[in-house]
XYZ file of N, CA, C and O in Angstrom:
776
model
N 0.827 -1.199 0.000
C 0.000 0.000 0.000
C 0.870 1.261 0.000
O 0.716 2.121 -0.867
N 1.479 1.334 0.647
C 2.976 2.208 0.693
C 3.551 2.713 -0.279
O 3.714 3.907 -0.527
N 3.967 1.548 -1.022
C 4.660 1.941 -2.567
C 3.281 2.395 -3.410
O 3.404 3.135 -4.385
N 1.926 1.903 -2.975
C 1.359 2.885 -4.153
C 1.282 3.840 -4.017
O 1.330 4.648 -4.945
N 1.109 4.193 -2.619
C 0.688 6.200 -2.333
C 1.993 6.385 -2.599
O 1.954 7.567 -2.942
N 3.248 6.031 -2.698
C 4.614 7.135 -3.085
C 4.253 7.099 -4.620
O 3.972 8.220 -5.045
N 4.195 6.163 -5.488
C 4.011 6.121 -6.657
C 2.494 6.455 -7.302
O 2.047 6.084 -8.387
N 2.069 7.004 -6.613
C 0.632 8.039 -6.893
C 1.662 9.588 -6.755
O 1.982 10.266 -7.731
N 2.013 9.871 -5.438
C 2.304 11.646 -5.426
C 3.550 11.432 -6.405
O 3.520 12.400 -7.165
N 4.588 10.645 -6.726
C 5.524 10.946 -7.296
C 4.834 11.027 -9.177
O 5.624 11.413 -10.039
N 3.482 10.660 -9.562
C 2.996 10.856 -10.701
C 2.515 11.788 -11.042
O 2.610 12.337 -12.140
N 1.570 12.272 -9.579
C 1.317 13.252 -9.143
C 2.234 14.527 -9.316
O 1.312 15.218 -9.749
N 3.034 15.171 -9.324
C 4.408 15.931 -9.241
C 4.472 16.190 -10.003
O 4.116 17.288 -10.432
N 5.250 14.801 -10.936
C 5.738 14.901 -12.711
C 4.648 15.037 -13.805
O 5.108 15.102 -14.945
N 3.064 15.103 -13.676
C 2.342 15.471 -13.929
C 1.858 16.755 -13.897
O 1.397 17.364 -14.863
N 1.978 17.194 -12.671
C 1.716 18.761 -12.621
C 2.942 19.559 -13.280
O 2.784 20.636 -13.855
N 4.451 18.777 -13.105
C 5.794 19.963 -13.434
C 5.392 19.678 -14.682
O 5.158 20.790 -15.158
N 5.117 18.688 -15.695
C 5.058 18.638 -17.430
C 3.900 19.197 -17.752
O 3.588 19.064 -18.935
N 3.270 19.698 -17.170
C 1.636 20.417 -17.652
C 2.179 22.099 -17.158
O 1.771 23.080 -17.780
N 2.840 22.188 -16.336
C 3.377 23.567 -16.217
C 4.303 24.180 -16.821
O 4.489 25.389 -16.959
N 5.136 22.910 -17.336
C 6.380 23.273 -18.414
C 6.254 22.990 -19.647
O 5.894 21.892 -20.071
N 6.559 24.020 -20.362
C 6.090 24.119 -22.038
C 7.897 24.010 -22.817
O 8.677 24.940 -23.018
N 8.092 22.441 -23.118
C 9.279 22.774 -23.946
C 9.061 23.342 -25.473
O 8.256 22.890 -26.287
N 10.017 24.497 -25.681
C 10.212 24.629 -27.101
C 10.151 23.658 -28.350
O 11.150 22.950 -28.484
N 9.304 23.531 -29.138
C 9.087 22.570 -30.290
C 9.146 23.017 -31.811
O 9.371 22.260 -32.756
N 8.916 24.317 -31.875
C 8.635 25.218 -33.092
C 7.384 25.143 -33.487
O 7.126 25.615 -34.594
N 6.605 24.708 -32.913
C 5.006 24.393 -33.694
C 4.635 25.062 -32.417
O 4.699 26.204 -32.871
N 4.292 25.244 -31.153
C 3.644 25.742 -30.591
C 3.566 27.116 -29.844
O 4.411 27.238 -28.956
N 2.633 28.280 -30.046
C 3.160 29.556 -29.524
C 2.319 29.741 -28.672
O 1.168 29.343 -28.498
N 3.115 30.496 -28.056
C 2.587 30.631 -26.671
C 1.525 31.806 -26.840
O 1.421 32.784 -27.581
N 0.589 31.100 -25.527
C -0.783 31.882 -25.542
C -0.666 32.989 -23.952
O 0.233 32.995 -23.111
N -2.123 33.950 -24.016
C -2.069 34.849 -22.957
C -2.394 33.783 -21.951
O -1.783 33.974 -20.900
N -3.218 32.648 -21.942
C -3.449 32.061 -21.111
C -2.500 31.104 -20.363
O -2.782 30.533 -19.310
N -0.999 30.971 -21.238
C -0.019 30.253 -20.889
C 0.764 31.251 -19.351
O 1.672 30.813 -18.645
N 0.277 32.219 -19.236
C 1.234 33.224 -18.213
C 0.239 33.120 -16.975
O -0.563 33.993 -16.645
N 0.385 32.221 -16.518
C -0.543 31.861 -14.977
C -0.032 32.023 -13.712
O -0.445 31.467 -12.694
N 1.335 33.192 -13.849
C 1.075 33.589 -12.071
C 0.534 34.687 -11.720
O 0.319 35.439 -12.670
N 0.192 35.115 -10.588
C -1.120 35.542 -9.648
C -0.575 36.699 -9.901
O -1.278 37.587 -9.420
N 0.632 37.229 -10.591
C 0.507 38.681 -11.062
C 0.388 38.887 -12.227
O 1.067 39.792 -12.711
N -0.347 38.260 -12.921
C -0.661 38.459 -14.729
C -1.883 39.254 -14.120
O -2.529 38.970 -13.112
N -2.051 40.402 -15.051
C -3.543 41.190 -15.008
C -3.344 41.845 -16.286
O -2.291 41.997 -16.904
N -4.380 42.164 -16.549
C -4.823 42.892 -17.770
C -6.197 43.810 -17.500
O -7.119 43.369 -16.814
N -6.222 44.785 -17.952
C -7.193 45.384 -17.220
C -7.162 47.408 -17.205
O -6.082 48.000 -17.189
N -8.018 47.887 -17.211
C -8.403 49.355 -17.040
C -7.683 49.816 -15.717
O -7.201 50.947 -15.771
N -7.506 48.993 -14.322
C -7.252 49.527 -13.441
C -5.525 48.990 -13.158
O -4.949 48.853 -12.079
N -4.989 48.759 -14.594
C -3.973 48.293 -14.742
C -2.908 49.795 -15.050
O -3.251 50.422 -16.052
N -1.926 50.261 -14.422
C -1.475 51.818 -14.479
C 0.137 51.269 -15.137
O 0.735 52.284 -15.498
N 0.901 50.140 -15.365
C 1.722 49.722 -15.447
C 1.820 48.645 -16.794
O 0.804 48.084 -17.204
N 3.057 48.446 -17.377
C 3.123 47.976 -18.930
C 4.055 46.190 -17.672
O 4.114 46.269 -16.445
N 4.437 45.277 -18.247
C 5.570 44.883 -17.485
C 5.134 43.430 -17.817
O 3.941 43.127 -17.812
N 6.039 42.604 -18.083
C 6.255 41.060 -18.589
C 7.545 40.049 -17.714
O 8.727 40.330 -17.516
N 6.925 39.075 -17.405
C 7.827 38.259 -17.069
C 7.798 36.940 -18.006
O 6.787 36.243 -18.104
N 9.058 36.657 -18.711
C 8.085 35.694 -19.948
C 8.357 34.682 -18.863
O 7.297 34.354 -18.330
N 9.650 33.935 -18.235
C 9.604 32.764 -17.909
C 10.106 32.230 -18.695
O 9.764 31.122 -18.283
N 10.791 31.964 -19.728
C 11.701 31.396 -20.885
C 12.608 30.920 -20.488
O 12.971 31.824 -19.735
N 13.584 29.894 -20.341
C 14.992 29.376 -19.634
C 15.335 28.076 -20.677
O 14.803 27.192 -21.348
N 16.985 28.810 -20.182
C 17.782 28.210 -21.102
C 19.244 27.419 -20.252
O 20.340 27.813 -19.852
N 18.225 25.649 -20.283
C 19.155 25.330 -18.939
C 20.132 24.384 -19.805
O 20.234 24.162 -21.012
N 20.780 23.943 -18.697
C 22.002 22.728 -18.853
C 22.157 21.722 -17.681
O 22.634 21.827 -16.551
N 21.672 20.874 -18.258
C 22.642 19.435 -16.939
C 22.480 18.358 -17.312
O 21.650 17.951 -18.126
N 23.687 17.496 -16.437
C 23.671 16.109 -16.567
C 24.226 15.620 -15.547
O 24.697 16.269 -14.613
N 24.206 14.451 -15.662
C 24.241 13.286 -14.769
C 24.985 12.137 -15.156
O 24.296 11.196 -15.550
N 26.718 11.910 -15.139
C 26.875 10.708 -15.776
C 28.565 10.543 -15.056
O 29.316 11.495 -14.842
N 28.773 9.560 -14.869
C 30.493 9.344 -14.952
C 31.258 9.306 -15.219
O 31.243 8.533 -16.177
N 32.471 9.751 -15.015
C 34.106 10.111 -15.814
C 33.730 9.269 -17.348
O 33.825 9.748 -18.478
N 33.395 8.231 -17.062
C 33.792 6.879 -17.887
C 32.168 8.024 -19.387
O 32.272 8.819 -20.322
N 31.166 7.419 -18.754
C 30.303 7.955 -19.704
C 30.532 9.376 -20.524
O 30.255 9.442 -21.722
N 31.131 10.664 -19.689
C 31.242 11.498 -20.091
C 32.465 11.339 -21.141
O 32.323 12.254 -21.953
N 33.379 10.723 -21.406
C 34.600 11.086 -21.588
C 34.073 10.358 -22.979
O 34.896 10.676 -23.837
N 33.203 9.640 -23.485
C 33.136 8.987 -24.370
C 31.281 9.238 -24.781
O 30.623 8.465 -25.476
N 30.818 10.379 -24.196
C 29.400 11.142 -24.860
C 30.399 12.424 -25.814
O 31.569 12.802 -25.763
N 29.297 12.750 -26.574
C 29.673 13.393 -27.740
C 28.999 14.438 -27.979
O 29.340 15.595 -28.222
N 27.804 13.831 -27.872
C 25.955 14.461 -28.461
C 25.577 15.085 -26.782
O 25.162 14.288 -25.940
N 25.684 15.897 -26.592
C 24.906 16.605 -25.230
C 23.363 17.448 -25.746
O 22.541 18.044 -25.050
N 23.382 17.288 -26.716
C 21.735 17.965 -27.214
C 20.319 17.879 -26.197
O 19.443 18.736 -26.077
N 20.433 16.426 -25.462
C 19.530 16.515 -24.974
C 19.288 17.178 -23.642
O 18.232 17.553 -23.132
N 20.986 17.247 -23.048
C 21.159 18.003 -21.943
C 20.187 19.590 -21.962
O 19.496 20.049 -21.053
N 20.433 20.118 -23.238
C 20.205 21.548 -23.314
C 18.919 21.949 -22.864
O 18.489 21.882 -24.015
N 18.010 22.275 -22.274
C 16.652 22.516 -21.958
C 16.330 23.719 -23.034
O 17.300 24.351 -23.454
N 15.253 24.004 -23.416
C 14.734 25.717 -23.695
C 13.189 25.393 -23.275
O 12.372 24.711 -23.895
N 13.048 26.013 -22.162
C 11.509 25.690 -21.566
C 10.757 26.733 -21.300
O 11.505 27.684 -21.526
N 9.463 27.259 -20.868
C 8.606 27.936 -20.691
C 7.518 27.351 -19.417
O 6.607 26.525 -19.360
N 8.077 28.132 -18.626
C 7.446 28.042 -17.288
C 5.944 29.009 -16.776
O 5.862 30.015 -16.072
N 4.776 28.112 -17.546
C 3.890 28.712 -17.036
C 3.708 29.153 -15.345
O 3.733 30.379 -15.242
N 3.599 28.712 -14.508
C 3.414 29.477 -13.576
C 4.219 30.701 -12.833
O 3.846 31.489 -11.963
N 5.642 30.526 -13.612
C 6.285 31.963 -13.380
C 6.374 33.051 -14.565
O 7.139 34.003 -14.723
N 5.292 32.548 -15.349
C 5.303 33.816 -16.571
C 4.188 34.819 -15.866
O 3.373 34.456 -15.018
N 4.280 35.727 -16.226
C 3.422 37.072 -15.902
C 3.426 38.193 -16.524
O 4.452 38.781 -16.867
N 2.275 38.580 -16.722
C 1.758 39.787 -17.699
C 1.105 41.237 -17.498
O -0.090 41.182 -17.207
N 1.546 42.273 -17.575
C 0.883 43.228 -16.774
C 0.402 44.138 -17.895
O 1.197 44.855 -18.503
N -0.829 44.112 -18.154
C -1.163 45.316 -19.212
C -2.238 46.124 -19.418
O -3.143 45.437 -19.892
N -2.550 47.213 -19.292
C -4.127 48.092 -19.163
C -4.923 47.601 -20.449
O -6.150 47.684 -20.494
N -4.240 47.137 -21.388
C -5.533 46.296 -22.203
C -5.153 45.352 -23.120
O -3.965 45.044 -23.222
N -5.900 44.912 -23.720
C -5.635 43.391 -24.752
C -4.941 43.771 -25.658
O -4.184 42.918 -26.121
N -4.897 45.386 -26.374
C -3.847 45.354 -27.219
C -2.377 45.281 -26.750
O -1.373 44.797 -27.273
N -2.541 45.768 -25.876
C -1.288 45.873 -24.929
C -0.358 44.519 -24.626
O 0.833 44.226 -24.515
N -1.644 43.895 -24.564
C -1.186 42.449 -24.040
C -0.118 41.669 -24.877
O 1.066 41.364 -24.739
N -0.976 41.515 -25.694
C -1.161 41.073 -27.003
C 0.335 41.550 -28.125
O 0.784 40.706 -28.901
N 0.738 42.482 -28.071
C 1.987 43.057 -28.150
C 3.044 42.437 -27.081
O 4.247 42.338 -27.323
N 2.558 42.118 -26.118
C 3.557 41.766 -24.827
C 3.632 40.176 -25.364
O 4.489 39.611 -26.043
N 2.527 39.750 -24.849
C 2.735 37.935 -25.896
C 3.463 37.802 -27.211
O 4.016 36.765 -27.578
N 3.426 38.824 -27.829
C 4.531 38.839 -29.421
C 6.052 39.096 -28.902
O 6.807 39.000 -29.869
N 6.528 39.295 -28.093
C 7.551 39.797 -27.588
C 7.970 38.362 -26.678
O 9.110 37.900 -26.636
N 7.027 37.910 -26.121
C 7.276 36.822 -25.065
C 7.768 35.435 -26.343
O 8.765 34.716 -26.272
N 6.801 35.427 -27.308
C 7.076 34.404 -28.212
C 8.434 34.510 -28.695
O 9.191 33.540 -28.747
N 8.815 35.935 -29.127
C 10.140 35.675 -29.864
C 11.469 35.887 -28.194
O 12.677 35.794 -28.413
N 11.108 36.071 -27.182
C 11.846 35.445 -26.462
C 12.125 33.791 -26.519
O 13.253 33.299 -26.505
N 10.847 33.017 -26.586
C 11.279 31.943 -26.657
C 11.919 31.585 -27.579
O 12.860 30.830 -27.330
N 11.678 31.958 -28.909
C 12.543 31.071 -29.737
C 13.653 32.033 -29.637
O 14.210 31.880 -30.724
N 14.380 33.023 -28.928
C 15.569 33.791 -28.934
C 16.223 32.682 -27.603
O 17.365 32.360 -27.273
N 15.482 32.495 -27.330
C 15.949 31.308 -25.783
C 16.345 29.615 -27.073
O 17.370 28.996 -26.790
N 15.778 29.262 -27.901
C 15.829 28.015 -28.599
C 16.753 28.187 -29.225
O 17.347 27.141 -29.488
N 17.410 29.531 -29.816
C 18.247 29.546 -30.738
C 19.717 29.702 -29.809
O 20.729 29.088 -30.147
N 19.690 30.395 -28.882
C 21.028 30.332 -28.175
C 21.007 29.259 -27.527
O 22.021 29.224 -26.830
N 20.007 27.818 -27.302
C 20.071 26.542 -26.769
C 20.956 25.451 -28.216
O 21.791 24.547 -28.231
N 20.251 26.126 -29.131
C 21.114 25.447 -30.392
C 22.701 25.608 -30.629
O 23.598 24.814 -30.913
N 22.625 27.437 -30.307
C 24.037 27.757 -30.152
C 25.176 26.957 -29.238
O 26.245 26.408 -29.507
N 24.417 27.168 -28.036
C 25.045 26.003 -26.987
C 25.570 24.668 -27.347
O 26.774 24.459 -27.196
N 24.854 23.818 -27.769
C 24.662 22.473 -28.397
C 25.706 22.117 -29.259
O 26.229 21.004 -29.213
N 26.267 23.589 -30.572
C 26.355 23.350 -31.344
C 27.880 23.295 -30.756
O 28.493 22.288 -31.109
N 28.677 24.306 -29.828
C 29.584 24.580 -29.014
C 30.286 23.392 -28.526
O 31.418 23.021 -28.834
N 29.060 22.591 -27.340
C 29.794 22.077 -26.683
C 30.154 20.378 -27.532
O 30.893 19.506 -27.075
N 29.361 20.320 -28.856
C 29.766 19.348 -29.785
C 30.902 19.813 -30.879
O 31.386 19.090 -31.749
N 31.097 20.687 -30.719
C 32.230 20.853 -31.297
C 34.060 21.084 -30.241
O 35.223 20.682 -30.278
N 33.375 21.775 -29.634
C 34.716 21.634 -28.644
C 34.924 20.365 -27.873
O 36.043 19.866 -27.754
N 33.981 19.914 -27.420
C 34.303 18.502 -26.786
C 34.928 17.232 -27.706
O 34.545 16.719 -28.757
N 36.268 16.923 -26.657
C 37.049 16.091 -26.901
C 36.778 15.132 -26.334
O 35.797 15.298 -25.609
N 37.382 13.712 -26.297
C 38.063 12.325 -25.741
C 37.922 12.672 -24.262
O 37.017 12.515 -23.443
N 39.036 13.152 -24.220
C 39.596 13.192 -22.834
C 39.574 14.880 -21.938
O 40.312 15.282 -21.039
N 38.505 15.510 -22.584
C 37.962 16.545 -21.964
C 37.681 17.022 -20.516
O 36.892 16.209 -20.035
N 37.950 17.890 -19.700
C 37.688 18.072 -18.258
C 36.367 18.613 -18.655
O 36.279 19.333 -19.650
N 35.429 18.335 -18.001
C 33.699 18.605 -17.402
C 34.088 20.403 -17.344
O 33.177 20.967 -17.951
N 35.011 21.334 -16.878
C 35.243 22.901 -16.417
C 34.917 23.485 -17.631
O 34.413 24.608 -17.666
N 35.230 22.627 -18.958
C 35.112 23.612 -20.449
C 33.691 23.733 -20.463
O 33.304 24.557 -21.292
N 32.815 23.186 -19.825
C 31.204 23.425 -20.229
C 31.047 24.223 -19.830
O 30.465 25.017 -20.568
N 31.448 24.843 -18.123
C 31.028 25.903 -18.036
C 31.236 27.238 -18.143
O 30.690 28.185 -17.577
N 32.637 27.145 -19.446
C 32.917 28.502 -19.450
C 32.240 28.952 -20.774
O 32.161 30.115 -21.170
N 31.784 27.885 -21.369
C 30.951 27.454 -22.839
C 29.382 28.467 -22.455
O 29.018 29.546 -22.923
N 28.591 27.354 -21.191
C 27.663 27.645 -20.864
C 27.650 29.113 -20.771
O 27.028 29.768 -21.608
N 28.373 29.743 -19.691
C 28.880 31.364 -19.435
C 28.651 32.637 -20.593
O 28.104 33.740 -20.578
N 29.554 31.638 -21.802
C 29.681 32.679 -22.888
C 28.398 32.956 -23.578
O 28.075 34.085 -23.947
N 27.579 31.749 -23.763
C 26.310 31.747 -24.718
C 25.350 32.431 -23.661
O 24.299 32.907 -24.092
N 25.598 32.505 -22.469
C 24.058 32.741 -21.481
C 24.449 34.444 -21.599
O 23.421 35.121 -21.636
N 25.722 35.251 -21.664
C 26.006 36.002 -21.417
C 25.509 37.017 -22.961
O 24.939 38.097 -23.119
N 26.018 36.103 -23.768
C 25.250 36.822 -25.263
C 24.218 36.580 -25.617
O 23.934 37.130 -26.681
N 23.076 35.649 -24.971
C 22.015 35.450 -24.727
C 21.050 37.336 -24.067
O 20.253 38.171 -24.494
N 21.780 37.082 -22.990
C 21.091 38.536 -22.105
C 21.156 39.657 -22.561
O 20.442 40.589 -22.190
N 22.422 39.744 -23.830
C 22.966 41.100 -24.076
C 22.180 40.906 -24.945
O 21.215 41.622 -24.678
N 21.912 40.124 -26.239
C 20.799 40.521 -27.738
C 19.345 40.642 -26.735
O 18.573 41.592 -26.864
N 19.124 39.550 -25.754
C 17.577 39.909 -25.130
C 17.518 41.619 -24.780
O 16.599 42.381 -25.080
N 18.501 41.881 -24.219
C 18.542 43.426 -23.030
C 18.033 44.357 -24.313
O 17.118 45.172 -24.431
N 19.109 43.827 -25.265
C 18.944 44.978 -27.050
C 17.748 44.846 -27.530
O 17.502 45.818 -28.244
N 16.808 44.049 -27.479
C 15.647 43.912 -28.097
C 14.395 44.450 -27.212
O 13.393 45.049 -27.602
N 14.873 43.933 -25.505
C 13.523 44.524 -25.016
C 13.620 46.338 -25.045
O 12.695 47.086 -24.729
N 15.306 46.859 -25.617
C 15.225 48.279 -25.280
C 14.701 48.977 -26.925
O 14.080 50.026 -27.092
N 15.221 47.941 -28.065
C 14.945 48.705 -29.595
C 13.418 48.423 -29.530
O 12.638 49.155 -30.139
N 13.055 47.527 -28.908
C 11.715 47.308 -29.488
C 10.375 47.672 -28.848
O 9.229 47.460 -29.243
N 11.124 48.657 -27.066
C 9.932 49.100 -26.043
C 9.112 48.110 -25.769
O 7.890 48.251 -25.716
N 9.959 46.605 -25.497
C 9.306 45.626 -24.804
C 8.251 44.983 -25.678
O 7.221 44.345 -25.461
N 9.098 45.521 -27.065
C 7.592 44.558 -27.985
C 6.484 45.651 -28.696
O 5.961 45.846 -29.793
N 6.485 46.182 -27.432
C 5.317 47.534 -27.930
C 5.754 48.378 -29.389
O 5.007 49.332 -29.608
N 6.908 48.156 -30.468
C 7.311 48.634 -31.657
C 7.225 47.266 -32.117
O 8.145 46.473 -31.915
N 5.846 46.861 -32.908
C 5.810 45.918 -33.290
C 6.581 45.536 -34.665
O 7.042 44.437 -34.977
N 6.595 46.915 -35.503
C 7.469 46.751 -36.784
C 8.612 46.126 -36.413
O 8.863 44.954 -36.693
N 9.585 47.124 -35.565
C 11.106 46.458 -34.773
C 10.915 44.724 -34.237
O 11.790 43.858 -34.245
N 10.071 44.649 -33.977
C 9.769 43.319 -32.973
C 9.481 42.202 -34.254
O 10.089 41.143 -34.097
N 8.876 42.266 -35.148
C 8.583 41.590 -36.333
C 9.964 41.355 -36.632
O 10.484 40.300 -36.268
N 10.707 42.352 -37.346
C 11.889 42.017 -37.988
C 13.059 41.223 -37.418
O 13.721 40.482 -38.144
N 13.321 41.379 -36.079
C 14.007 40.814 -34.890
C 13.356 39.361 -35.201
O 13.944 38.478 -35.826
N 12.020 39.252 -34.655
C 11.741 37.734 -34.533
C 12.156 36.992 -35.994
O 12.925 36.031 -36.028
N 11.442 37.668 -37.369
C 11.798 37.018 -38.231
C 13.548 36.635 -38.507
O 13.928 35.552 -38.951
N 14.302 37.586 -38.199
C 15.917 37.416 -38.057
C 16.001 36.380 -36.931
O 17.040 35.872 -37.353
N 15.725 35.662 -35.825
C 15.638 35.001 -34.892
C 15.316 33.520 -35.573
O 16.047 32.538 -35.444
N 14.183 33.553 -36.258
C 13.242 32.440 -36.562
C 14.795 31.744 -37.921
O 15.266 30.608 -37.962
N 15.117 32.790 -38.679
C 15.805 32.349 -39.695
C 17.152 32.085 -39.230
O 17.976 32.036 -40.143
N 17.707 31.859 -37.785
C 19.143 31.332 -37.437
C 18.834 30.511 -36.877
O 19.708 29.721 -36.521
N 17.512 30.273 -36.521
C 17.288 28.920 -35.523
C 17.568 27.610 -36.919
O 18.157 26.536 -36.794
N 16.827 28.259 -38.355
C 17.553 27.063 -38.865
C 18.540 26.920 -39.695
O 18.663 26.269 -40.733
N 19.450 27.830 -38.923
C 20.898 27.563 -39.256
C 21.522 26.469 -38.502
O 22.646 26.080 -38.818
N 20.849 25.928 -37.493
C 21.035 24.868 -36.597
C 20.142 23.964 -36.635
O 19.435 23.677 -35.669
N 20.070 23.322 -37.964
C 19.056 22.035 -38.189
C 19.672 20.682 -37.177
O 18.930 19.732 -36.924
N 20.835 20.733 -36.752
C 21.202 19.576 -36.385
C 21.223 19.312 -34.731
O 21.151 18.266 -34.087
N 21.351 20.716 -34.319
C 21.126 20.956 -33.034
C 20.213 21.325 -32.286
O 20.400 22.111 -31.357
N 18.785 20.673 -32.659
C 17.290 20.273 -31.695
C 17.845 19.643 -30.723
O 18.969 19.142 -30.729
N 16.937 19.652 -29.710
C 16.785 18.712 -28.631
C 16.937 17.301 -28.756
O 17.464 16.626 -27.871
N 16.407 16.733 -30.036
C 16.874 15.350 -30.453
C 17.144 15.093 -31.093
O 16.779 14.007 -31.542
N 18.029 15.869 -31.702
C 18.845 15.589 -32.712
C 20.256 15.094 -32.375
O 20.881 15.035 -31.316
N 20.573 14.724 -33.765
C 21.778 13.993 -33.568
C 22.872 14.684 -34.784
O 22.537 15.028 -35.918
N 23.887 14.747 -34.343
C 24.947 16.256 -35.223
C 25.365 15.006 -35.988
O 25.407 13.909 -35.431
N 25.733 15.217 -37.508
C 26.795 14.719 -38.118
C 27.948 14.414 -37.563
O 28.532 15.245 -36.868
N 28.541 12.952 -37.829
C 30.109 12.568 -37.143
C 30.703 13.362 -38.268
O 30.199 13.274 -39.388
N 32.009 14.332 -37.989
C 32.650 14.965 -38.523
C 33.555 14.112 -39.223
O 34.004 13.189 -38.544
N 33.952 14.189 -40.453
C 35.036 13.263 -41.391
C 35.991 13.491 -41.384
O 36.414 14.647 -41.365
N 36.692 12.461 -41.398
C 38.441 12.745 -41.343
C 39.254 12.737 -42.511
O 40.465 12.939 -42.423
């Protein structure tokens, strides 16, 4: 009886975290209804513009000297996710919004494309006999030029609200993501020829 109630809440859990977490796929965009924490409002008595998309662009693993030294493909390590319950939306009305969700979308795929970037990095620099320290100066560099094109876009584009600027950005975004056909989440990179 024991092992079923642990193996009820532990379904329980991973059920609620995969219904709250939206991985990047390219087919699906995110909706106003995807931004479900208790400070999303929209509204007349709304005096403030302000977005939290919730977009993340993670890294980890789990494996031993022996496994690592002889993995190659880290693609699947790379996360690019969308965390409904810490997205949030603040806007005095639906157009408003609605501009803010166009801005949140091309965060995500600006989050998918520096996850590709990543990917594409640590399969190319990784060696044989590699120390685990090169990932994270890898990780460092891409998260760091990650923040600086995001910082440039939420300032050229007034957070989205210059939708012309915000169009052209995303479409420039959308067209480097497939400059990295090989570096999806499950993908698998070409063995390089000798």
């Amino acid at each position: 009886m024991k092992k079923a109630i642990i193996f009820f809440l532990l379904f329980q859990v991973l059920t609620t975290n995969a219904q709250n977490s939206i991985e990047w796929d390219g087919t699906y965009q995110l909706q106003l209804t995807d931004f479900q924490s208790k400070a999303t409002q929209i509204g007349a008595e709304v005096s403030i513009t302000s977005i939290h998309t919730a977009s993340s662009l993670d890294f980890g693993f789990m494996m031993n000297n022996v496994e690592f030294m002889f993995t190659k493909n880290f693609n699947s390590k790379v996360n690019c996710s969308f965390q409904r319950d810490a997205g949030s939306l603040i806007a005095p009305d639906t157009i408003t919004a609605n501009k803010l969700l166009d801005f949140a979308r091309y965060e995500f795929d600006l989050s998918e494309l520096y996850a590709r970037k990543l990917r594409k990095e640590i399969y190319e620099q990784k060696g044989t006999f590699s120390d685990v320290s090169f990932l994270k100066v890898i990780y460092d560099q891409i998260q760091n030029k990650y923040a600086e094109e995001h910082a440039m876009a939420t300032k050229t584009t007034n957070l989205g609200l210059d939708t012309v600027k915000l169009t052209a950005l995303h479409t420039e975004v959308s067209k480097q993501i497939q400059n990295y056909p090989d570096f999806c989440k499950s993908c698998k990179p070409p063995k390089k020829k000798k």
